[in-house]
XYZ file of C-alpha atoms in Angstrom:
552
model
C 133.606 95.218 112.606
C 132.081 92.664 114.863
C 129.350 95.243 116.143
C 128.769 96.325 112.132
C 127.913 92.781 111.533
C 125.915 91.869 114.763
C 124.006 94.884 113.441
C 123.362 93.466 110.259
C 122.355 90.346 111.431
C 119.446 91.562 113.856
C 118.018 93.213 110.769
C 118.125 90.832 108.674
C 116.535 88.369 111.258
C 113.651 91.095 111.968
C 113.330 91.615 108.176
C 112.692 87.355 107.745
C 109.928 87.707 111.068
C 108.545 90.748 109.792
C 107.833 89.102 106.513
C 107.069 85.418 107.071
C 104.452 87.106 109.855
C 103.168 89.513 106.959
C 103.047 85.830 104.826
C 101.017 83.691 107.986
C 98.586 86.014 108.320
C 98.308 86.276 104.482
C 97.753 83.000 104.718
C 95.571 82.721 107.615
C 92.426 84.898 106.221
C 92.204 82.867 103.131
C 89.822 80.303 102.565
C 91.230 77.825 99.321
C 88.913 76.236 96.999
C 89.549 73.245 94.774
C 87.898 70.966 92.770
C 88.345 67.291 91.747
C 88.299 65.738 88.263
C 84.820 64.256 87.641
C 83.959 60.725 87.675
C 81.939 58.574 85.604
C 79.069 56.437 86.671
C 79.048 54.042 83.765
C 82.082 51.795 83.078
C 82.649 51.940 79.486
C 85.999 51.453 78.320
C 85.544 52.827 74.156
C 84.408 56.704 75.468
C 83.971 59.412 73.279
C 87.254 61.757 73.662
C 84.488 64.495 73.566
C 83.066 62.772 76.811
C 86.203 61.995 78.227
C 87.303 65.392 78.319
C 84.226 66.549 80.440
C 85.465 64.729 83.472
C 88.592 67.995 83.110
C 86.772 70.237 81.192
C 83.730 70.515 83.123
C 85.201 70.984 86.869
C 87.370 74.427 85.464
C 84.297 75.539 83.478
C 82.865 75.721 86.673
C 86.240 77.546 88.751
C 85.839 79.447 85.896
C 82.664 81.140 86.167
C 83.199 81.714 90.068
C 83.965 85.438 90.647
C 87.438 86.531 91.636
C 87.591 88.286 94.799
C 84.479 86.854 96.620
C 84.863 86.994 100.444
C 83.571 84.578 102.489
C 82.644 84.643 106.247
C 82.996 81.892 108.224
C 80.049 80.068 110.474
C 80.003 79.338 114.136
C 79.867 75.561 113.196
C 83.234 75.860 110.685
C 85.210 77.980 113.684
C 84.213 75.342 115.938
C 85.743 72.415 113.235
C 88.699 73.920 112.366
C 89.038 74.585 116.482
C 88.322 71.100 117.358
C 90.508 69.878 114.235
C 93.402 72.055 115.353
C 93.114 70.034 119.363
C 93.026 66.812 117.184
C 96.083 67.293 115.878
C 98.040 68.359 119.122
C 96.509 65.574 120.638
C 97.444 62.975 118.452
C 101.110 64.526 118.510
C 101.294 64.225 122.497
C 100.257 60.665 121.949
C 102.761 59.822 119.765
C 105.286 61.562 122.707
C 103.920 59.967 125.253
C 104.442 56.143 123.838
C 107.890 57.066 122.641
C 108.820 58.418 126.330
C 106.777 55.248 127.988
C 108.899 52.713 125.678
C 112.064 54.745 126.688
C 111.204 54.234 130.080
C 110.319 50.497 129.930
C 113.789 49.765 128.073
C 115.827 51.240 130.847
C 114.858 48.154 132.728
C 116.763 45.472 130.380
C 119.577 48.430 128.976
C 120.794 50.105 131.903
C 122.949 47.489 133.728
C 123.642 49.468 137.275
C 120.342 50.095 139.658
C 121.034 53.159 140.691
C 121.204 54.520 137.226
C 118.536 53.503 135.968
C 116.006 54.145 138.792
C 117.615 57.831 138.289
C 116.627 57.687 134.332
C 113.633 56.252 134.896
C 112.647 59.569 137.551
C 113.419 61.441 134.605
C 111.440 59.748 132.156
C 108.629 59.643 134.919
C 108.852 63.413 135.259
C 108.662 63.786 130.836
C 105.290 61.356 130.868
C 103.849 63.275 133.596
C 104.242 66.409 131.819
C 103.269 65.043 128.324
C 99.743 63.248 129.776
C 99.265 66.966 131.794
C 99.420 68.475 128.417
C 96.652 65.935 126.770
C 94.535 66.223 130.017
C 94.733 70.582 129.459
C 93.811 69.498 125.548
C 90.845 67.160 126.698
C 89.496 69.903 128.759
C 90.105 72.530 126.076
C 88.113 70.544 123.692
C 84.960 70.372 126.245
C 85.290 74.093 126.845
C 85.612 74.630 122.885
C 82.077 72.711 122.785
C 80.515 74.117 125.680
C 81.028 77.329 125.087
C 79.668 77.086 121.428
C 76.553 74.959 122.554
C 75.963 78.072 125.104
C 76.556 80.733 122.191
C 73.993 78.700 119.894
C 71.555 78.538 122.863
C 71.813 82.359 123.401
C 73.467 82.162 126.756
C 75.945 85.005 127.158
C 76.857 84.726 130.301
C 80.106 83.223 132.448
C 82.016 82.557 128.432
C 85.742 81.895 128.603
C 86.988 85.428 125.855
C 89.651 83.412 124.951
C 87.019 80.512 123.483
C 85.101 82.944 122.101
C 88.099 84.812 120.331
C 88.840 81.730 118.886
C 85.358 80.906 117.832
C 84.808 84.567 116.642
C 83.143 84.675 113.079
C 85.576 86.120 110.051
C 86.216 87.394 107.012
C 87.885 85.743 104.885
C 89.353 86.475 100.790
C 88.173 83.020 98.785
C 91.240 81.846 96.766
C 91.536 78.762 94.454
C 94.107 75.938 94.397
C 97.884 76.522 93.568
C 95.888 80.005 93.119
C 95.287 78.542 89.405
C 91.580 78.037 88.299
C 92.900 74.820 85.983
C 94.313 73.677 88.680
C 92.448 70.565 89.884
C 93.582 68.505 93.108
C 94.747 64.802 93.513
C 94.587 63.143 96.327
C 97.823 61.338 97.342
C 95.512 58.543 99.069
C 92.268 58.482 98.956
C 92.283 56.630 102.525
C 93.021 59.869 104.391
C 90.706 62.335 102.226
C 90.101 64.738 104.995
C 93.537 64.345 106.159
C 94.850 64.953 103.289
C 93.155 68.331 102.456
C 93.696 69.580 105.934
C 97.053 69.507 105.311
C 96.980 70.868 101.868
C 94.748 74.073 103.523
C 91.805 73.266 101.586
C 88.600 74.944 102.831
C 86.405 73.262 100.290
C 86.129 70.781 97.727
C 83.733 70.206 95.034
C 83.231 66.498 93.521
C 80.857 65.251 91.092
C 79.716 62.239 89.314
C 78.645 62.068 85.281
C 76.404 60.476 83.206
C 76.203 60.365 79.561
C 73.133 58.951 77.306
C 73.470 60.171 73.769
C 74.269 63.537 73.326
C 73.496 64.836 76.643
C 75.086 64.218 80.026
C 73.822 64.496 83.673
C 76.203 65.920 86.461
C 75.524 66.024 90.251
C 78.382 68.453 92.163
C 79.035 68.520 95.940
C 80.329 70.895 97.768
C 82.300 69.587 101.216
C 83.500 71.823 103.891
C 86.763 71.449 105.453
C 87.600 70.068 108.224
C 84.417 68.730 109.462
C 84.116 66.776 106.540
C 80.168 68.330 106.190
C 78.337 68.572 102.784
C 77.161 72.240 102.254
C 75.227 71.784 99.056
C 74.668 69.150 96.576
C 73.131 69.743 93.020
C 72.142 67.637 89.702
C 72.236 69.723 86.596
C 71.448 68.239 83.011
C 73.021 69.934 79.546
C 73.621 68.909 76.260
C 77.765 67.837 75.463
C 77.767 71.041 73.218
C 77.357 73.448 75.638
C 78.875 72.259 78.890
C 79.666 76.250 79.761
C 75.728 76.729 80.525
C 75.843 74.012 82.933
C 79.033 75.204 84.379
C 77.027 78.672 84.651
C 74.213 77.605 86.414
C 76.447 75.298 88.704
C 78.530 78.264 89.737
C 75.494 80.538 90.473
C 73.958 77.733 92.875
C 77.311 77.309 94.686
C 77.944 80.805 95.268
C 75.704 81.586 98.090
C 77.000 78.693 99.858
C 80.718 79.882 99.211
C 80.544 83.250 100.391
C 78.392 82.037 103.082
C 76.177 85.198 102.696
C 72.743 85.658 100.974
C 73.533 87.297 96.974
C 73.673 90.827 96.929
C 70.726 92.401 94.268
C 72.158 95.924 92.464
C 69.959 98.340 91.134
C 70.667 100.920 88.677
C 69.696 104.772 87.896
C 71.939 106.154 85.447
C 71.395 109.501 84.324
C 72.548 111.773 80.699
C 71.674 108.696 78.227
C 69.109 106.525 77.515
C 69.400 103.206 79.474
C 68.063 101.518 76.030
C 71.600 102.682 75.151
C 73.341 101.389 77.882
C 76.124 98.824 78.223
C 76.790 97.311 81.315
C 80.053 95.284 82.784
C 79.823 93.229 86.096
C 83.272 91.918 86.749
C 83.466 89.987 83.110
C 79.716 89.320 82.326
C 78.311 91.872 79.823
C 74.895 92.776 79.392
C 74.058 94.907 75.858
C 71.060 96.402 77.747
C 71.479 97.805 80.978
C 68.923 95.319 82.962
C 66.503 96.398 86.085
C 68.580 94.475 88.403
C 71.694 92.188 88.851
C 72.505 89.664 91.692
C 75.873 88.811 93.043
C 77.768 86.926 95.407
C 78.640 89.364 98.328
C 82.562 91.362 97.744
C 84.342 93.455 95.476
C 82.597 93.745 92.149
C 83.949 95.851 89.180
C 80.629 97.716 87.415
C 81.347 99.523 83.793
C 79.378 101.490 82.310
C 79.331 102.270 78.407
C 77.481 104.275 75.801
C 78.144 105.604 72.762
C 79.522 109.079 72.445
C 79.353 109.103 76.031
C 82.307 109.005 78.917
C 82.492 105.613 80.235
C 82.170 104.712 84.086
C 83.799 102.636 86.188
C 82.649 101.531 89.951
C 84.942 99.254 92.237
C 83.449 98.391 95.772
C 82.814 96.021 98.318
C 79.334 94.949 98.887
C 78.654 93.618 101.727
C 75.865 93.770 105.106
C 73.130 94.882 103.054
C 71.208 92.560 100.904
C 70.682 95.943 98.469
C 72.613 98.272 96.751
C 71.750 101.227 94.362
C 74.674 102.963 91.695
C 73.735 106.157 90.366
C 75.518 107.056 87.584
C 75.615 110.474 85.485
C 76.894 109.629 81.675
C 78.579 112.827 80.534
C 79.154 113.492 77.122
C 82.870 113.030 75.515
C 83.909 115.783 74.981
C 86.970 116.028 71.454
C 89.539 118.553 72.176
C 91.629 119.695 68.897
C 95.121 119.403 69.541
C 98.382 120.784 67.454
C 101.177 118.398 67.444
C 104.578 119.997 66.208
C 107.933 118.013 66.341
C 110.992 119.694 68.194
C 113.219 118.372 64.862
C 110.830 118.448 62.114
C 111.638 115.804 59.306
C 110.467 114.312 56.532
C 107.743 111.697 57.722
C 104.040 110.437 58.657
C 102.842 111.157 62.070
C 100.219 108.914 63.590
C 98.118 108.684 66.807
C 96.210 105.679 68.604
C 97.074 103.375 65.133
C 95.366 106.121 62.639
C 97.271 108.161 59.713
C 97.806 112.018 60.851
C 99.654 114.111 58.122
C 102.182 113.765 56.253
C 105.384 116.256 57.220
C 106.413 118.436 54.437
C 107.709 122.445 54.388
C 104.563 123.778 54.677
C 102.905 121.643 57.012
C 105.068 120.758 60.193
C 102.716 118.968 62.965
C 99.309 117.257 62.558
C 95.686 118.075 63.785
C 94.009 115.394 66.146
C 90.819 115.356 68.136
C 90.989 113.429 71.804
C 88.857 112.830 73.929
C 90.669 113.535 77.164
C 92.279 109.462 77.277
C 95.701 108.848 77.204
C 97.219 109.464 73.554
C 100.030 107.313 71.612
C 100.797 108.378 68.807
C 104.357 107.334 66.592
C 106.264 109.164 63.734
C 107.866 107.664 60.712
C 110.583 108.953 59.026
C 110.555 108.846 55.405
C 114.357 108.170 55.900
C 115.379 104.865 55.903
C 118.448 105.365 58.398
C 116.053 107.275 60.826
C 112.981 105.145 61.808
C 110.346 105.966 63.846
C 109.766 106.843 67.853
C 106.613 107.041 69.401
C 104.879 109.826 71.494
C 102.183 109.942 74.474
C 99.560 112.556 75.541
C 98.346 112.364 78.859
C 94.968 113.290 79.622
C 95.735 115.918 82.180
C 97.081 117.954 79.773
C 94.834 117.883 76.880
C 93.254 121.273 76.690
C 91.065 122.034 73.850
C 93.077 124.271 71.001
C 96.433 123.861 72.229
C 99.318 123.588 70.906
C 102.343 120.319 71.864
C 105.358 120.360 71.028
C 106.987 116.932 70.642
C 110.686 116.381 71.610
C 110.982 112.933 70.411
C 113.980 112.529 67.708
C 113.749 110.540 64.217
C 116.509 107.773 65.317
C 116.911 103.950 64.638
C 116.550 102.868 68.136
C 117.589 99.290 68.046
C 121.058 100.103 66.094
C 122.077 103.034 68.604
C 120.992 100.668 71.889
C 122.738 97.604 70.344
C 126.184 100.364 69.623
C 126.028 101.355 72.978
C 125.922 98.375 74.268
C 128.677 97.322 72.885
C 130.442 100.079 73.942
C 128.978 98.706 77.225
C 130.513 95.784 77.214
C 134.014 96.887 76.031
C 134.243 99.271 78.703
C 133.692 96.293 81.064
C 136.004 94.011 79.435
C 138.903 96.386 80.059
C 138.024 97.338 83.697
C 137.950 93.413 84.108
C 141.474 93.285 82.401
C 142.975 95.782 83.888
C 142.273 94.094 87.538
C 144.659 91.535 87.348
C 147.369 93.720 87.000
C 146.410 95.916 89.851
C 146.119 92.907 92.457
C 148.988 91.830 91.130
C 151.286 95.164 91.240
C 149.752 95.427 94.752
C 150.375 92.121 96.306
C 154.181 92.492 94.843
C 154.134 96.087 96.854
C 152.731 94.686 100.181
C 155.614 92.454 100.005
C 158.273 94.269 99.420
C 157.226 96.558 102.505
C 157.120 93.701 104.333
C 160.250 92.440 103.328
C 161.894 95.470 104.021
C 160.418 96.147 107.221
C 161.309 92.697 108.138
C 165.129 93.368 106.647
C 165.265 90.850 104.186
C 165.587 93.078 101.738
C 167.527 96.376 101.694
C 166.851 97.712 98.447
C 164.602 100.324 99.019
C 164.788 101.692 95.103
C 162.647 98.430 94.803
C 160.234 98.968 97.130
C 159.293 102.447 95.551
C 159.771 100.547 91.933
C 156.681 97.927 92.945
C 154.768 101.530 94.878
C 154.598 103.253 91.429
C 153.911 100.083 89.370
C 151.156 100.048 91.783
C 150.063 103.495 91.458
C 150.023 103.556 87.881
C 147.858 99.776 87.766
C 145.508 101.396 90.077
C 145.079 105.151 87.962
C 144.354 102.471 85.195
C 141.779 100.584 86.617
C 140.368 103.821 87.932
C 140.586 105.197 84.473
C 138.510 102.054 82.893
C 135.747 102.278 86.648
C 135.330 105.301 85.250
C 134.757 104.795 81.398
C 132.348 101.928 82.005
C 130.439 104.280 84.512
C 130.005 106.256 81.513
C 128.735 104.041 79.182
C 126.983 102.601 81.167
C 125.079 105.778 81.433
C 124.915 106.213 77.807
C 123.468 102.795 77.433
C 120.424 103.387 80.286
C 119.581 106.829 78.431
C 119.731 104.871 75.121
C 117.303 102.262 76.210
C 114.963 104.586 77.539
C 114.796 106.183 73.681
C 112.350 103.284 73.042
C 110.049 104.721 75.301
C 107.104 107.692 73.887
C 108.112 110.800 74.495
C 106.014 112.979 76.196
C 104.893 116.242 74.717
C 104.901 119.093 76.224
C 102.682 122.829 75.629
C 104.382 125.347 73.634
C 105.411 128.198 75.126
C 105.295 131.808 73.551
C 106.925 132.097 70.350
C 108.440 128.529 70.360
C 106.229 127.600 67.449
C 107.792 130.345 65.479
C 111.344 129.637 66.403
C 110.858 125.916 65.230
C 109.224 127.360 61.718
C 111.853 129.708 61.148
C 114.837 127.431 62.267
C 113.729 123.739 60.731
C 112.027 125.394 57.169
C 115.119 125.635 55.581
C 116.255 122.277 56.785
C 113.474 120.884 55.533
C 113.808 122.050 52.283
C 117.470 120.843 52.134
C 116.516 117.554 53.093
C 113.448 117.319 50.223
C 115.320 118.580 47.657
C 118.436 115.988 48.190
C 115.932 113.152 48.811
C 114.619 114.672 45.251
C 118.387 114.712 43.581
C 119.055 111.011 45.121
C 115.889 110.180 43.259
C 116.580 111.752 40.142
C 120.232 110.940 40.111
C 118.516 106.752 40.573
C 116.383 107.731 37.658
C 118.953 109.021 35.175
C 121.678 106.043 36.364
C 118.822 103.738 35.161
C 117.816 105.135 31.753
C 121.484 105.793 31.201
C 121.897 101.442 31.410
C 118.426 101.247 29.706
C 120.702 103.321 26.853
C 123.664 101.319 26.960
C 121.772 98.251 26.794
């Protein structure tokens, strides 16, 4: 038992490294953006709410139009910052260790009474400081290596480099991310004394700030863009707009900044598409739209999402990364959609409407049993409706793979109120639960009264053995019970998993030889049945009501 649960332990404790190292380095190649709430430059106290809202509104306008899933590689100058910062903070660390174990030291003096003792704890303290001011000297030195070796790197001097400086200075990749990972987000500084300190420890990367000013109905903005830590500007820009339209300034704000976030030159994309007119022509990049395909389109370097739509025509869709080139050309062949006719026949034909992708089908009767629909080889869902008012509707899907063009589906699905038979069975559920619960009690109970009595007997304080098998079969039969009950709510349980899956479409499936005339032959005079006695319940509603239109 002891070995079972050393076992689990080392698992679980490899499972936790595994994961929070899967979680570091997660964190590690991400570079965080946020963004400030504006400021005003002129102090008036009775502001427009319209104005006052920029100072929020504006920042996110601008987070907004920033492309999700930009990468951005890092600079020689912001791996020798973050190096440098990182030394900083070790340093100041040791300090704070090293005046701790001085004062310790220094106290011995008026504290320890006895010589000899303290002489002997003041060795030891001796010993701690010398290791502690060893470990700022190796930092000091670190730090001049750190900038030697990057002054030599600028300079174009390869030779006699330290590989593990340069390892740590190496240039990166890095996925651009935004605060809280929420583009509303915007960041507060907890004091405003220790800004840098305060967004090195919040894993900021960069941080844009501006200042606004209003006159009339139009407003002036000037954004910064700081890089972290270093504490360097990497772009500043003034942009002027009208209060109505603060999204075009947050547009042309974004496309200035994004160069200097992705650290790379913008990528330009060129398109030849081929089968269609480009005239006709829509194109997606990521969300902006253009309703003419354009000559050329520039974006930030990473992964871009490129759509491209015509009318009558198979849309297509081009994910990829695009990086170390500054140009990039799609081709693209537009293929004509093709509409495949497709015969849709219900397993259990009843009276109903059939439907598909939100349109009116057919309407099921004697004659006519399924429903004609053209596709265009995407995904079909399509639902039924029974004309019944006990039996409601379920829903059906039509993969694409298996659209073939004059074939014939037959679809399984059955005309049932779903809600009413999920909500039975889970009652049923829950009463089979209720009585394996209930039936526990008794069992613990009829076996703790058994264990005793063999104890007590084996122990000879009591003789009666006619007891002992008494409390064994009181036992047996408490157990069958709750073994009984395991069993029953294993079963509904079951019932109630296959009921809630009845919400979801059924899928058809091609009709085999001589299926379609089985279902004909075996669900026409059902059919018929089931007309003419929704026909008789009509009529019998019709004479009930002329019969009290009589009477009256």
């Amino acid at each position: 038992m002891h070995c079972c649960c050393l076992k689990k332990i080392i698992v679980s404790l490899l499972l936790s490294v595994i994961f929070s190292g899967i979680v570091f380095s997660a964190e590690k190649n991400t570079w965080t953006l946020a963004c400030t709430e504006f400021e005003f430059t002129q102090n008036i106290h009775d502001r427009k709410s319209s104005e006052q809202n920029l100072s929020q509104v504006l920042p996110s306008l601008i987070l907004e139009q920033i492309a999700e899933g930009l990468i951005r590689t890092t600079s020689d100058e912001e791996m020798l910052d973050r190096a440098l910062d990182s030394y900083l903070t070790d340093r100041q660390s040791l300090f704070l260790q090293l005046s701790k174990e001085v004062q310790l030291r220094d106290s011995y003096v008026l504290t320890v009474p006895d010589e000899k003792k303290m002489k002997k704890k003041i060795r030891v303290q001796e010993k701690k400081i010398a290791e502690i001011e060893e470990k700022i000297s190796k930092n000091l030195e670190d730090c001049r290596l750190v900038n030697e070796t990057y002054l030599k790197k600028k300079s174009g001097n390869k030779n006699d480099l330290n590989k593990e400086v340069v390892e740590l200075l190496k240039v990166k990749n890095e996925n651009v991310k935004f605060y809280n990972d929420d583009i509303h987000a915007l960041y507060k500084f907890s004091d405003s004394r220790v800004k840098e300190q305060s967004l090195v420890q919040d894993k900021i990367n960069a941080l844009f700030e501006g200042k606004i000013t209003v006159y009339k109905n139009f407003f002036s903005v000037t954004v910064t863009m700081t890089i972290f830590p270093g504490n360097k500007v990497a772009a500043t820009l003034t942009e002027v707009g009208s209060l109505k339209d603060a999204v075009s300034v947050a547009k042309s704000l974004a496309s200035y900044f994004m160069p200097y976030i992705t650290n790379n030159l913008p990528v330009k994309l060129f398109f030849d598409v081929e089968g269609v007119e480009t005239e006709k022509v829509k194109l997606t990049v990521d969300s902006l739209v253009y309703d003419v395909l354009p000559k050329e389109v520039t974006v930030p370097t990473g992964i871009h999402t490129i759509k491209f739509e015509s009318e009558g025509y198979d849309s297509q869709t081009v994910k990829y990364e695009f990086k170390d080139s500054p140009a990039f050309k799609i081709n693209v062949e537009m293929k004509k959609t093709e509409f495949r006719k497709l015969n849709l026949v219900l397993k259990n034909p009843v009276p109903g409407k059939m439907y598909a992708n939100g349109k009116f089908l057919n309407e099921l009767s004697a004659d006519c049993m399924g429903a004609i629909i053209e596709c265009d080889g995407t995904p079909l869902i399509g639902q039924f409706r029974s004309n019944n008012a006990e039996k409601e509707s379920f829903f059906y899907y039509v993969p694409s793979d298996i659209q073939l063009k004059n074939t014939t589906f037959i679809v399984k699905g059955k005309s049932v109120d779903a809600e009413t038979y999920i909500d039975n069975r889970r009652i049923w559920m829950y009463r089979a639960y209720s009585l394996l619960v209930l039936s526990m009690p008794f069992t613990l109970y009829s076996k703790g009264k058994y264990i005793s009595a063999v104890n007590a007997y084996n122990s000879r304080t009591m003789t009666d053995l006619n007891k002992v098998y008494r409390y064994e079969k009181m036992y047996d039969i408490a157990t069958g019970i709750t073994i009984v009950c395991a069993g029953f709510f294993g079963y509904e349980l079951i019932r109630y998993l296959i009921a809630a899956n009845k919400v979801l479409p059924a899928k058809v499936v091609p009709a085999k030889d001589g299926e379609m005339e089985a279902i004909m032959i075996q669900s026409k005079d059902k059919f018929t049945i089931e007309e003419k006695s929704e026909s008789k319940t009509e009529a019998s509603s019709e004479n009930k009501t002329e019969e009290k239109t009589e009477t009256e």
